[in-house]
Tab-separated table of C-alpha atoms and ligand atoms in Angstrom:
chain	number	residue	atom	x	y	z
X	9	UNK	CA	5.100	11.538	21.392
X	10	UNK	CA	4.786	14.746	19.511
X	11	UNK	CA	1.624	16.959	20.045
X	12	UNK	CA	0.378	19.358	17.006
X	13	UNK	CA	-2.507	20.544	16.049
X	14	UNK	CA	-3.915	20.604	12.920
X	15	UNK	CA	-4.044	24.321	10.982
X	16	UNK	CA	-5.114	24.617	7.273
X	17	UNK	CA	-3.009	27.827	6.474
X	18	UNK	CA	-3.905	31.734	6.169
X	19	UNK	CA	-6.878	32.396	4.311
X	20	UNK	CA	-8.578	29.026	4.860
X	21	UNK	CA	-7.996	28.854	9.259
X	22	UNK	CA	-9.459	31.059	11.327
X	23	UNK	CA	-7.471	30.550	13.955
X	24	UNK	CA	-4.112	32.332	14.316
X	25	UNK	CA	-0.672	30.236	14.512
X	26	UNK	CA	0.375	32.419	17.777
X	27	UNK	CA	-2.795	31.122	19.623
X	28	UNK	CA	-1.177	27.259	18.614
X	29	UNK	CA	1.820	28.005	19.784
X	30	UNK	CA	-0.193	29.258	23.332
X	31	UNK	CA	-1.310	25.815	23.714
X	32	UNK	CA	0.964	23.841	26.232
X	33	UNK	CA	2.980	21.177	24.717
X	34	UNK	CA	2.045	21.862	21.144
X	35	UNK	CA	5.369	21.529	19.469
X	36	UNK	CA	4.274	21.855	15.958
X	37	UNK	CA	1.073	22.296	13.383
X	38	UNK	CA	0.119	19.761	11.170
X	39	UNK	CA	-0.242	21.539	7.182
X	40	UNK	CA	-1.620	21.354	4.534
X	41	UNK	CA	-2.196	23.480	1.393
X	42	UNK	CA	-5.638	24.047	0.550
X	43	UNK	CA	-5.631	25.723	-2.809
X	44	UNK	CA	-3.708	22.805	-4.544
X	45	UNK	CA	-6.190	20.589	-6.634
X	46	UNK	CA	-6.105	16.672	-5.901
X	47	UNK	CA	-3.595	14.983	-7.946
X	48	UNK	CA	-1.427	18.566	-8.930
X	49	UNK	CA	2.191	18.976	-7.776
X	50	UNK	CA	2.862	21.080	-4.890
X	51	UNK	CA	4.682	23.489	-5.459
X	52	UNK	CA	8.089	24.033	-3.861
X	53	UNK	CA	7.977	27.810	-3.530
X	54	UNK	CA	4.763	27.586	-1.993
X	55	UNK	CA	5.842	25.120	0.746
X	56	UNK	CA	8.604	26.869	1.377
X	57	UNK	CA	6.202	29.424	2.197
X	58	UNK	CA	4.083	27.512	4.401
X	59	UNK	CA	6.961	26.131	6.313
X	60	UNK	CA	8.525	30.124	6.889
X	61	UNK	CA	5.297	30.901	8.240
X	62	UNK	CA	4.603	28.001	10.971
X	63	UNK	CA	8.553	28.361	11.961
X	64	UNK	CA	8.244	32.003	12.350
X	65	UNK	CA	5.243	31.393	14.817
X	66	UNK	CA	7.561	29.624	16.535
X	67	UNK	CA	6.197	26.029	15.528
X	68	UNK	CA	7.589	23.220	13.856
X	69	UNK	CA	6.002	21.588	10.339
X	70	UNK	CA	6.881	17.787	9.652
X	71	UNK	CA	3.111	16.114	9.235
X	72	UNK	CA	1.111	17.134	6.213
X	73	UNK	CA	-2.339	16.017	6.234
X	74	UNK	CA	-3.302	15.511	3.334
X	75	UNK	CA	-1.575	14.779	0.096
X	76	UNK	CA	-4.764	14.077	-1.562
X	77	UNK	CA	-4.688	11.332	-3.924
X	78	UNK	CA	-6.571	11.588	-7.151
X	79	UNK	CA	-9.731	9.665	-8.034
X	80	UNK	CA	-8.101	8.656	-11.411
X	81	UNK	CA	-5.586	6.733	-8.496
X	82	UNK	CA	-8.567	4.952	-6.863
X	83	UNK	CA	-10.478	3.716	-9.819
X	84	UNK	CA	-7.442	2.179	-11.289
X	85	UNK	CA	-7.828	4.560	-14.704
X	86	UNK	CA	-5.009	4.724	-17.014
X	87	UNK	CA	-4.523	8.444	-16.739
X	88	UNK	CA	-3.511	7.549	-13.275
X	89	UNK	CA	0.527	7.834	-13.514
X	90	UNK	CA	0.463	11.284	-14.493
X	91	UNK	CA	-1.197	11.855	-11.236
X	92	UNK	CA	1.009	9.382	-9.629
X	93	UNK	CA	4.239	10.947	-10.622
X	94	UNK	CA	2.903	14.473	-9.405
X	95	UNK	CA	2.781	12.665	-5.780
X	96	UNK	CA	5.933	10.991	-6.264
X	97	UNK	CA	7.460	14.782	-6.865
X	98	UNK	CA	5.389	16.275	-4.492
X	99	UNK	CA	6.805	13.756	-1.698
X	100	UNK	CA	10.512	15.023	-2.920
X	101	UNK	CA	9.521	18.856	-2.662
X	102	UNK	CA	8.262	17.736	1.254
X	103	UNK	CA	11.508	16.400	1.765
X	104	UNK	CA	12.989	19.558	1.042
X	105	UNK	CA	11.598	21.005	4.157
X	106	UNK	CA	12.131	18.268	6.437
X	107	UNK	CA	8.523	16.688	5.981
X	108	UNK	CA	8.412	13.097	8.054
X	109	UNK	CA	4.563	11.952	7.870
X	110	UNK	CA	2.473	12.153	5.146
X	111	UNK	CA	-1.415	11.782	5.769
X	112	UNK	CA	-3.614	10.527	3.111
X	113	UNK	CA	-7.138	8.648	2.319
X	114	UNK	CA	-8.031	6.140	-0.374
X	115	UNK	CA	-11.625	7.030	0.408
X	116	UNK	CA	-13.957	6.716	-3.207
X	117	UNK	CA	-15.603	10.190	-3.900
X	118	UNK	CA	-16.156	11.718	-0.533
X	119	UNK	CA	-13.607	11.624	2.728
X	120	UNK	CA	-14.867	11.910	6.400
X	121	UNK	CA	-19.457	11.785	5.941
X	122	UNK	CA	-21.649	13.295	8.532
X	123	UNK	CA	-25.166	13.634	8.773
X	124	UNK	CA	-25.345	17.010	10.637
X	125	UNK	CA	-22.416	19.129	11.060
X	126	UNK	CA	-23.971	21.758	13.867
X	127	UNK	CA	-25.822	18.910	16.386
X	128	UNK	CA	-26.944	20.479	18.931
X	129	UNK	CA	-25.995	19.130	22.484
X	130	UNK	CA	-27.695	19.443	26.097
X	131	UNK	CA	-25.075	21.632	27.294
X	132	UNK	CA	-25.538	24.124	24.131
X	133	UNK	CA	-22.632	22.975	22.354
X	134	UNK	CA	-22.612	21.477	18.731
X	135	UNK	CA	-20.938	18.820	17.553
X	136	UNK	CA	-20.370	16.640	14.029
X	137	UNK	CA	-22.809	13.765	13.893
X	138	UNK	CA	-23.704	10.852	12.017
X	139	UNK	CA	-26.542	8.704	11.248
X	140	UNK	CA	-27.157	5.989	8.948
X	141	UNK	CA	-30.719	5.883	8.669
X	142	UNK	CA	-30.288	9.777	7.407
X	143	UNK	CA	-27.656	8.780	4.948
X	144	UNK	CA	-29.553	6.037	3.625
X	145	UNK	CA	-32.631	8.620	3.043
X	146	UNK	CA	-30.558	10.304	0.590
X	147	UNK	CA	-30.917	9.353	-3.068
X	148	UNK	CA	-28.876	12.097	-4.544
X	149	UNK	CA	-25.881	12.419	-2.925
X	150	UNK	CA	-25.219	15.553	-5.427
X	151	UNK	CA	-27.789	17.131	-3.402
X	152	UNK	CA	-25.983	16.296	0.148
X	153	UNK	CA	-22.412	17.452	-0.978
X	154	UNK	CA	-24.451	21.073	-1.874
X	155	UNK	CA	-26.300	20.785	1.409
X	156	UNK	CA	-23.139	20.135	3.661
X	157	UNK	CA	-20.922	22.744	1.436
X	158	UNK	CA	-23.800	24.995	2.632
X	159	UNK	CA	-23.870	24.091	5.813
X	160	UNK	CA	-20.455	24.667	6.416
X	161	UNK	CA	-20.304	28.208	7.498
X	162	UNK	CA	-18.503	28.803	4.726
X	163	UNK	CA	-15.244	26.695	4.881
X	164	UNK	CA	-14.395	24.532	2.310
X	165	UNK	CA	-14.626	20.858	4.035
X	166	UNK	CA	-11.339	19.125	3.724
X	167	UNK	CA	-11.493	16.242	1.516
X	168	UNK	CA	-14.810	17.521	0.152
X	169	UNK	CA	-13.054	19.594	-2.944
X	170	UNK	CA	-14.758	21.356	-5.182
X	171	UNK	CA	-13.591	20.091	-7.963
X	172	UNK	CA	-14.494	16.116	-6.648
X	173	UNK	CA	-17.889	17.464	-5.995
X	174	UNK	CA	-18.446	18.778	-9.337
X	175	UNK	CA	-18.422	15.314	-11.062
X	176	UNK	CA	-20.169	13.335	-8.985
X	177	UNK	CA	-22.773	11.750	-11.018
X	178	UNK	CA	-19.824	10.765	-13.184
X	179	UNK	CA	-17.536	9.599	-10.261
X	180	UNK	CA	-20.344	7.785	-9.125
X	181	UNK	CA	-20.815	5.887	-12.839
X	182	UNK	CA	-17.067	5.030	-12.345
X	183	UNK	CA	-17.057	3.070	-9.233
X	184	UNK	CA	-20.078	1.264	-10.466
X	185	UNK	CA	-17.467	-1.399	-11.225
X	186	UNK	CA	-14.883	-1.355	-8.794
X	187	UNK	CA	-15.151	-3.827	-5.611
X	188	UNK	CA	-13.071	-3.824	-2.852
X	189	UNK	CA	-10.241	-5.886	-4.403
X	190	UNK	CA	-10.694	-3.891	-7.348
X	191	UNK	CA	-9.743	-0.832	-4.809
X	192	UNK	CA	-6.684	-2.565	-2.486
X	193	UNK	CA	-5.235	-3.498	-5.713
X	194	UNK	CA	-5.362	0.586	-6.674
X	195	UNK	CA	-3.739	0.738	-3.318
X	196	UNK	CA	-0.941	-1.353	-4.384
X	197	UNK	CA	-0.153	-0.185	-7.206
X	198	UNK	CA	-0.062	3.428	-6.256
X	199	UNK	CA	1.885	2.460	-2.934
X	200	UNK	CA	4.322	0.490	-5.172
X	201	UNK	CA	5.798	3.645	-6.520
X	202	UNK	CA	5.219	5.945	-3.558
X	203	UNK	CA	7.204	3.948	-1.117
X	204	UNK	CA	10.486	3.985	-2.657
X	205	UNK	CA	10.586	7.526	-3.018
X	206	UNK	CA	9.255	7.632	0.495
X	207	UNK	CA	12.177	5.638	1.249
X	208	UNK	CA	14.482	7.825	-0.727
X	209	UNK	CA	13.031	10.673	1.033
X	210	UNK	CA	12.585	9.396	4.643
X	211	UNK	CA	8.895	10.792	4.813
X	212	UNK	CA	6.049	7.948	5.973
X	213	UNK	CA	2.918	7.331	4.395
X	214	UNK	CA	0.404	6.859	6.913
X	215	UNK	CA	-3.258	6.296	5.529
X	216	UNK	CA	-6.246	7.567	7.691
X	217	UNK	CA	-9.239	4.768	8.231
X	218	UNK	CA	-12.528	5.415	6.241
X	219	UNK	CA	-14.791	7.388	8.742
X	220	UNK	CA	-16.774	5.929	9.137
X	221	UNK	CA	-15.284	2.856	8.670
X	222	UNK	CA	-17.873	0.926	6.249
X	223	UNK	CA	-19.382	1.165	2.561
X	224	UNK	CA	-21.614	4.198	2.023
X	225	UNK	CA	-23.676	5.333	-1.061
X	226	UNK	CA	-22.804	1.469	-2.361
X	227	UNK	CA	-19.189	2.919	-2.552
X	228	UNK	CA	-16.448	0.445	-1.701
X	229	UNK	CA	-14.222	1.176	1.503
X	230	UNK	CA	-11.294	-0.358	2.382
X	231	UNK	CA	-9.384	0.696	5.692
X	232	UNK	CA	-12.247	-0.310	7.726
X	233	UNK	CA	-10.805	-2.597	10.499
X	234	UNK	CA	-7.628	-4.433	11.777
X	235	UNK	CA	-7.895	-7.040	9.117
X	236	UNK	CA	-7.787	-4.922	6.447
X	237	UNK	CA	-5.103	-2.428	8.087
X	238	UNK	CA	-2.738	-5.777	8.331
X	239	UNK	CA	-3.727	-6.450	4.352
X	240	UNK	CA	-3.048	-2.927	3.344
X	241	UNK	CA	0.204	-2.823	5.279
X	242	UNK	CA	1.265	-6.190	4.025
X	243	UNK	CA	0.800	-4.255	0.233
X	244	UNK	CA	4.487	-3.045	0.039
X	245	UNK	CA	5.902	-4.353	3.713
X	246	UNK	CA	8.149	-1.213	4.511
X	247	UNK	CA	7.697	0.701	7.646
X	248	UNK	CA	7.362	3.413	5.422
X	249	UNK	CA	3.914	2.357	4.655
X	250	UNK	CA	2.115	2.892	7.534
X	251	UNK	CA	-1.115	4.135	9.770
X	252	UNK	CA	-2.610	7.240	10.994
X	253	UNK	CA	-4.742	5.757	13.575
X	254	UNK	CA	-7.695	7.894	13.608
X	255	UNK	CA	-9.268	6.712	17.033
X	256	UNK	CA	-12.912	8.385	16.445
X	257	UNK	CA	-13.187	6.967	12.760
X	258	UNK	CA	-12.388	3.541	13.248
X	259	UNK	CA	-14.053	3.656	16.872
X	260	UNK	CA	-16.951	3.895	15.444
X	261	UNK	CA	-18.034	0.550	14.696
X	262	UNK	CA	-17.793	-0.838	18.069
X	263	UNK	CA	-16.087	-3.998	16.664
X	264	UNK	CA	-12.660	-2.253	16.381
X	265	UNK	CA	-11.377	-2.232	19.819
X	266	UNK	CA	-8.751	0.775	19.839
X	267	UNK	CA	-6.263	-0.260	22.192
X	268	UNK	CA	-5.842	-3.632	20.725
X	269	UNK	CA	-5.172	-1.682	17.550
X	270	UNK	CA	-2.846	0.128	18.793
X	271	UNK	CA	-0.900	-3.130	20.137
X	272	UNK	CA	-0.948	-4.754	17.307
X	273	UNK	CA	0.397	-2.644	14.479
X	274	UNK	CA	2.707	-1.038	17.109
X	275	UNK	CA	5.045	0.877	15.277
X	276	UNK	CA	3.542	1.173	11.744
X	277	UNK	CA	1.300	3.753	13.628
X	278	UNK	CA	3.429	7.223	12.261
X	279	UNK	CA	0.444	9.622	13.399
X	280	UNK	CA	-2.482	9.423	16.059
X	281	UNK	CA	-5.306	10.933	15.891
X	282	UNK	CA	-6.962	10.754	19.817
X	283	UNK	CA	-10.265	11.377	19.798
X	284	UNK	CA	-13.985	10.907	21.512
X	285	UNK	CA	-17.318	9.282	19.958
X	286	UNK	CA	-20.666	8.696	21.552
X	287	UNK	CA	-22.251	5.370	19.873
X	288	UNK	CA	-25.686	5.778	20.833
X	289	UNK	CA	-26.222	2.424	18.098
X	290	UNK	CA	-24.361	0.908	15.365
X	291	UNK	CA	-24.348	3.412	12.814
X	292	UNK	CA	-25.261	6.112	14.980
X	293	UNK	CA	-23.055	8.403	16.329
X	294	UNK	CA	-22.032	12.380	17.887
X	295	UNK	CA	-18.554	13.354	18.191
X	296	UNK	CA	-18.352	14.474	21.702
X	297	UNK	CA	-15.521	15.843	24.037
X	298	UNK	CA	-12.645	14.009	24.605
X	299	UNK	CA	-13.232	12.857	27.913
X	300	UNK	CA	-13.508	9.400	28.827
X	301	UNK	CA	-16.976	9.734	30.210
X	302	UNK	CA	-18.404	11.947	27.822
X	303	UNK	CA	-17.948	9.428	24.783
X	304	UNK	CA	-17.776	5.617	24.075
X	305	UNK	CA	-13.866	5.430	23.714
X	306	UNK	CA	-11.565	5.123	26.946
X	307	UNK	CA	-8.967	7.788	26.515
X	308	UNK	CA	-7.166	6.237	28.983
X	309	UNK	CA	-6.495	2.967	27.621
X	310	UNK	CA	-6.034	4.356	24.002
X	311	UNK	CA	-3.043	6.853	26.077
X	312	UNK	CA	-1.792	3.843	27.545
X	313	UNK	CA	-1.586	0.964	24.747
X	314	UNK	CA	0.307	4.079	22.988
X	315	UNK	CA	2.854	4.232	26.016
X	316	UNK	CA	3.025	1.102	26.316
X	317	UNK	CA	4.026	0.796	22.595
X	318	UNK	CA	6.696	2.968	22.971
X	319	UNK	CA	5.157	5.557	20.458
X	320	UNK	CA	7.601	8.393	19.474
X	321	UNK	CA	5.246	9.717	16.464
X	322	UNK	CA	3.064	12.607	16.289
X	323	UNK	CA	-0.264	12.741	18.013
X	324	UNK	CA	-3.257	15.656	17.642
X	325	UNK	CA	-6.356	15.919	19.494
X	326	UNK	CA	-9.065	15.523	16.592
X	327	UNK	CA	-12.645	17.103	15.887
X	328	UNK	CA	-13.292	19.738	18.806
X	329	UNK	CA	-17.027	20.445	19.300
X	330	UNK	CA	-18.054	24.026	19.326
X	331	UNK	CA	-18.259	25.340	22.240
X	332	UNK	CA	-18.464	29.350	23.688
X	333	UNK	CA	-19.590	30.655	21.105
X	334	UNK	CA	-17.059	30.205	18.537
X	335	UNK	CA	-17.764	30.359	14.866
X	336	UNK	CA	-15.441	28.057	12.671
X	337	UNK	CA	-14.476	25.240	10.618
X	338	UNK	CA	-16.437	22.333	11.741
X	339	UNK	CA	-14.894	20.098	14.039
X	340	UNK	CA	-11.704	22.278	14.001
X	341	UNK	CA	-12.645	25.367	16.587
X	342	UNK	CA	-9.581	26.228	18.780
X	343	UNK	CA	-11.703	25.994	22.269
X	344	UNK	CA	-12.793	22.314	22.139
X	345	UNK	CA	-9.241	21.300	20.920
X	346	UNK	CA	-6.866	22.851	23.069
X	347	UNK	CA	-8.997	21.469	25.962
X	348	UNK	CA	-8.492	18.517	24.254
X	349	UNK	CA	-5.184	18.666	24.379
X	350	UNK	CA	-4.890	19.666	27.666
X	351	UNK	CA	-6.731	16.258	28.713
X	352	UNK	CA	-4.597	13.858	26.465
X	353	UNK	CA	-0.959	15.659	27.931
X	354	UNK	CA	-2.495	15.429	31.563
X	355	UNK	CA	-3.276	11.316	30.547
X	356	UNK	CA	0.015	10.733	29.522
X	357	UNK	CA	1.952	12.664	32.486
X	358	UNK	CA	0.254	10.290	34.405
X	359	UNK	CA	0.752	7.207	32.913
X	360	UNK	CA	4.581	8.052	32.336
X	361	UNK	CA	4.970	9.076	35.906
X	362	UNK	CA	2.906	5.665	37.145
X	363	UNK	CA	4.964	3.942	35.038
X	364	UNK	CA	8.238	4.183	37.075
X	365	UNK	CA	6.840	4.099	39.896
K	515	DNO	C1	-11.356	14.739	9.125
K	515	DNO	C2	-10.042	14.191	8.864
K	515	DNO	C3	-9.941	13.607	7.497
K	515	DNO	C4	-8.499	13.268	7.189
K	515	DNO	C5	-8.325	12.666	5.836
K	515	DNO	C6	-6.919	12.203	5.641
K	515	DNO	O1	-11.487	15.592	9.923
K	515	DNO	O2	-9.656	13.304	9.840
K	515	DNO	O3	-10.408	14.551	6.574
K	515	DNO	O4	-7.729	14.413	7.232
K	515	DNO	O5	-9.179	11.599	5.647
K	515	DNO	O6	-6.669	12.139	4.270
């Protein structure tokens, strides 16, 4: 297991590579580069760049997260290969700095939803939140992307780019007539000429479940549960099509039991994403802290099904809350995280060391 932590690059992170690398057991950051539109090629100077930076901090850079795939992608449109052949080169500039994972959604319109980005907890920390009967209040979901940009303190929310949000109305006319088969088969086809140049390239795809893992706004989502992960991965059948298993997204619906997860797709998991939820109902939810007792997940057994799978991939600790004070991207402080982290390495010490007992 390789621990990282994710940082979205100067100018867009707060929080400075040399307090990563202070983190114990943080081999590497997990990058990305914000200022590249969905669907344009990224540029090889400019992760060249990235990866001189993150090395001379004394960290490593093989995960990206994300490669954002294009709507045109999703909703099956013909202009879709241009933006398919942008990935395809974009993978092949990756490989040139010794990218392995490649994170990525197939979300429609908007990536992770939250009600309330700032909730405010009993012990004066905040945390992301989410509530259906909220969600379903809102009749102009326009209105809600300005809201949450507004809300954000400022940062741009990943997977909530600008340019997406400007069209919604007309994004939202689009899917009007895609269904979920309509989507998995967008899947396919786009996977079908990803993967060999992921092969090619030795870099794995590893899609991140829908968070929260069900239809919202009548849109169709797809990587919901462990059916659909097994149809998605049975879509090209290479281990280079694979999972980020996002513990706290799929956790959500209390049907997906985590650990079982874990067992069963094994080693088509590439990147793990451990982290905490408190279910207070279905379809209501806070992040909380990543301990055990704090939230609805057992860190524990999630740690454990991943040592007993054997997994060598890379793990982060996921949405922090925000705690002492710090001002930041939401659910990615420094605080919350590193704790975090320091909870998930002291979990798997353990279990290693019971192991051979
Ligand atoms: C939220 C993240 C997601 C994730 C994307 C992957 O914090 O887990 O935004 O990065 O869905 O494409």
């Amino acid at each position: 297991m390789k621990m990282t932590f994710r940082w979205y690059g100067s100018g867009f992170d707060p929080i400075p590579l040399k307090y990563i690398r202070q983190i114990p057991g943080v081999t590497g950051v997990v990058g990305t580069l914000m200022d590249v539109p969905a669907g344009e090629l990224w540029p090889l100077e400019k992760i060249k760049a990235l990866q001189k930076e993150v090395n001379d901090a004394g960290l490593e850079l093989e995960v990206i997260e994300s490669v954002n795939v294009h709507e045109d992608i999703k909703l099956g449109l013909p202009t879709r290969d241009r933006y398919i052949e942008n990935y395809r080169q974009t993978l092949r500039n990756l490989k040139e700095i010794g990218i392995k994972v490649v994170c990525y959604n197939f979300m429609p319109v908007f990536d992770w939803t939250r009600s309330d980005l700032a909730k405010v907890l009993p012990d004066g920390s905040n945390v992301l939140s989410y509530d259906q009967s909220i969600i379903d209040k809102i009749t102009d979901p326009q209105k809600m992307a300005d809201e949450i940009q507004k809300d954000s303190g400022g940062f741009e929310m990943p997977g909530w780019e600008p340019e997406r949000m400007a069209s919604l109305k007309k994004l939202f006319e689009q899917y009007k007539n895609v269904s979920h088969d309509d989507l998995l088969a967008n899947l396919k086809y786009f996977l079908e000429q990803i993967i060999p140049v992921c092969e090619e390239c030795d870099i794995k795809m590893a899609i991140h479940p829908d968070d929260p893992p069900w239809d919202i706004f009548g849109l169709p989502r797809i990587t919901t549960n462990a059916e659909n992960l097994e149809r998605i991965l049975g879509l090209v059948d290479s281990k280079y099509n694979g999972l980020t298993l996002c513990s706290g997204s799929l956790g959500s619906n209390p049907d997906n039991d985590i650990p079982a997860v874990i067992r069963r797709f094994g080693n088509r998991i590439h990147f793990a994403h451990v982290r905490n939820i408190k279910i207070h109902e279905r379809g209501r939810f806070d992040e909380s802290s990543h301990l055990s007792t704090d939230g609805s997940l057992d860190l524990f057994e999630i740690m454990k099904a991943y040592h007993d799978i054997g997994f060598e991939g890379y793990v982060r600790p996921d949405h922090g809350r925000m705690i002492w004070d710090e001002k930041g991207r939401a659910g990615y402080g420094l605080y919350d995280r590193a704790l975090g982290i320091t909870y998930l390495n002291g979990l798997w010490e353990a279990i290693e060391k019971m192991s051979t007992r």
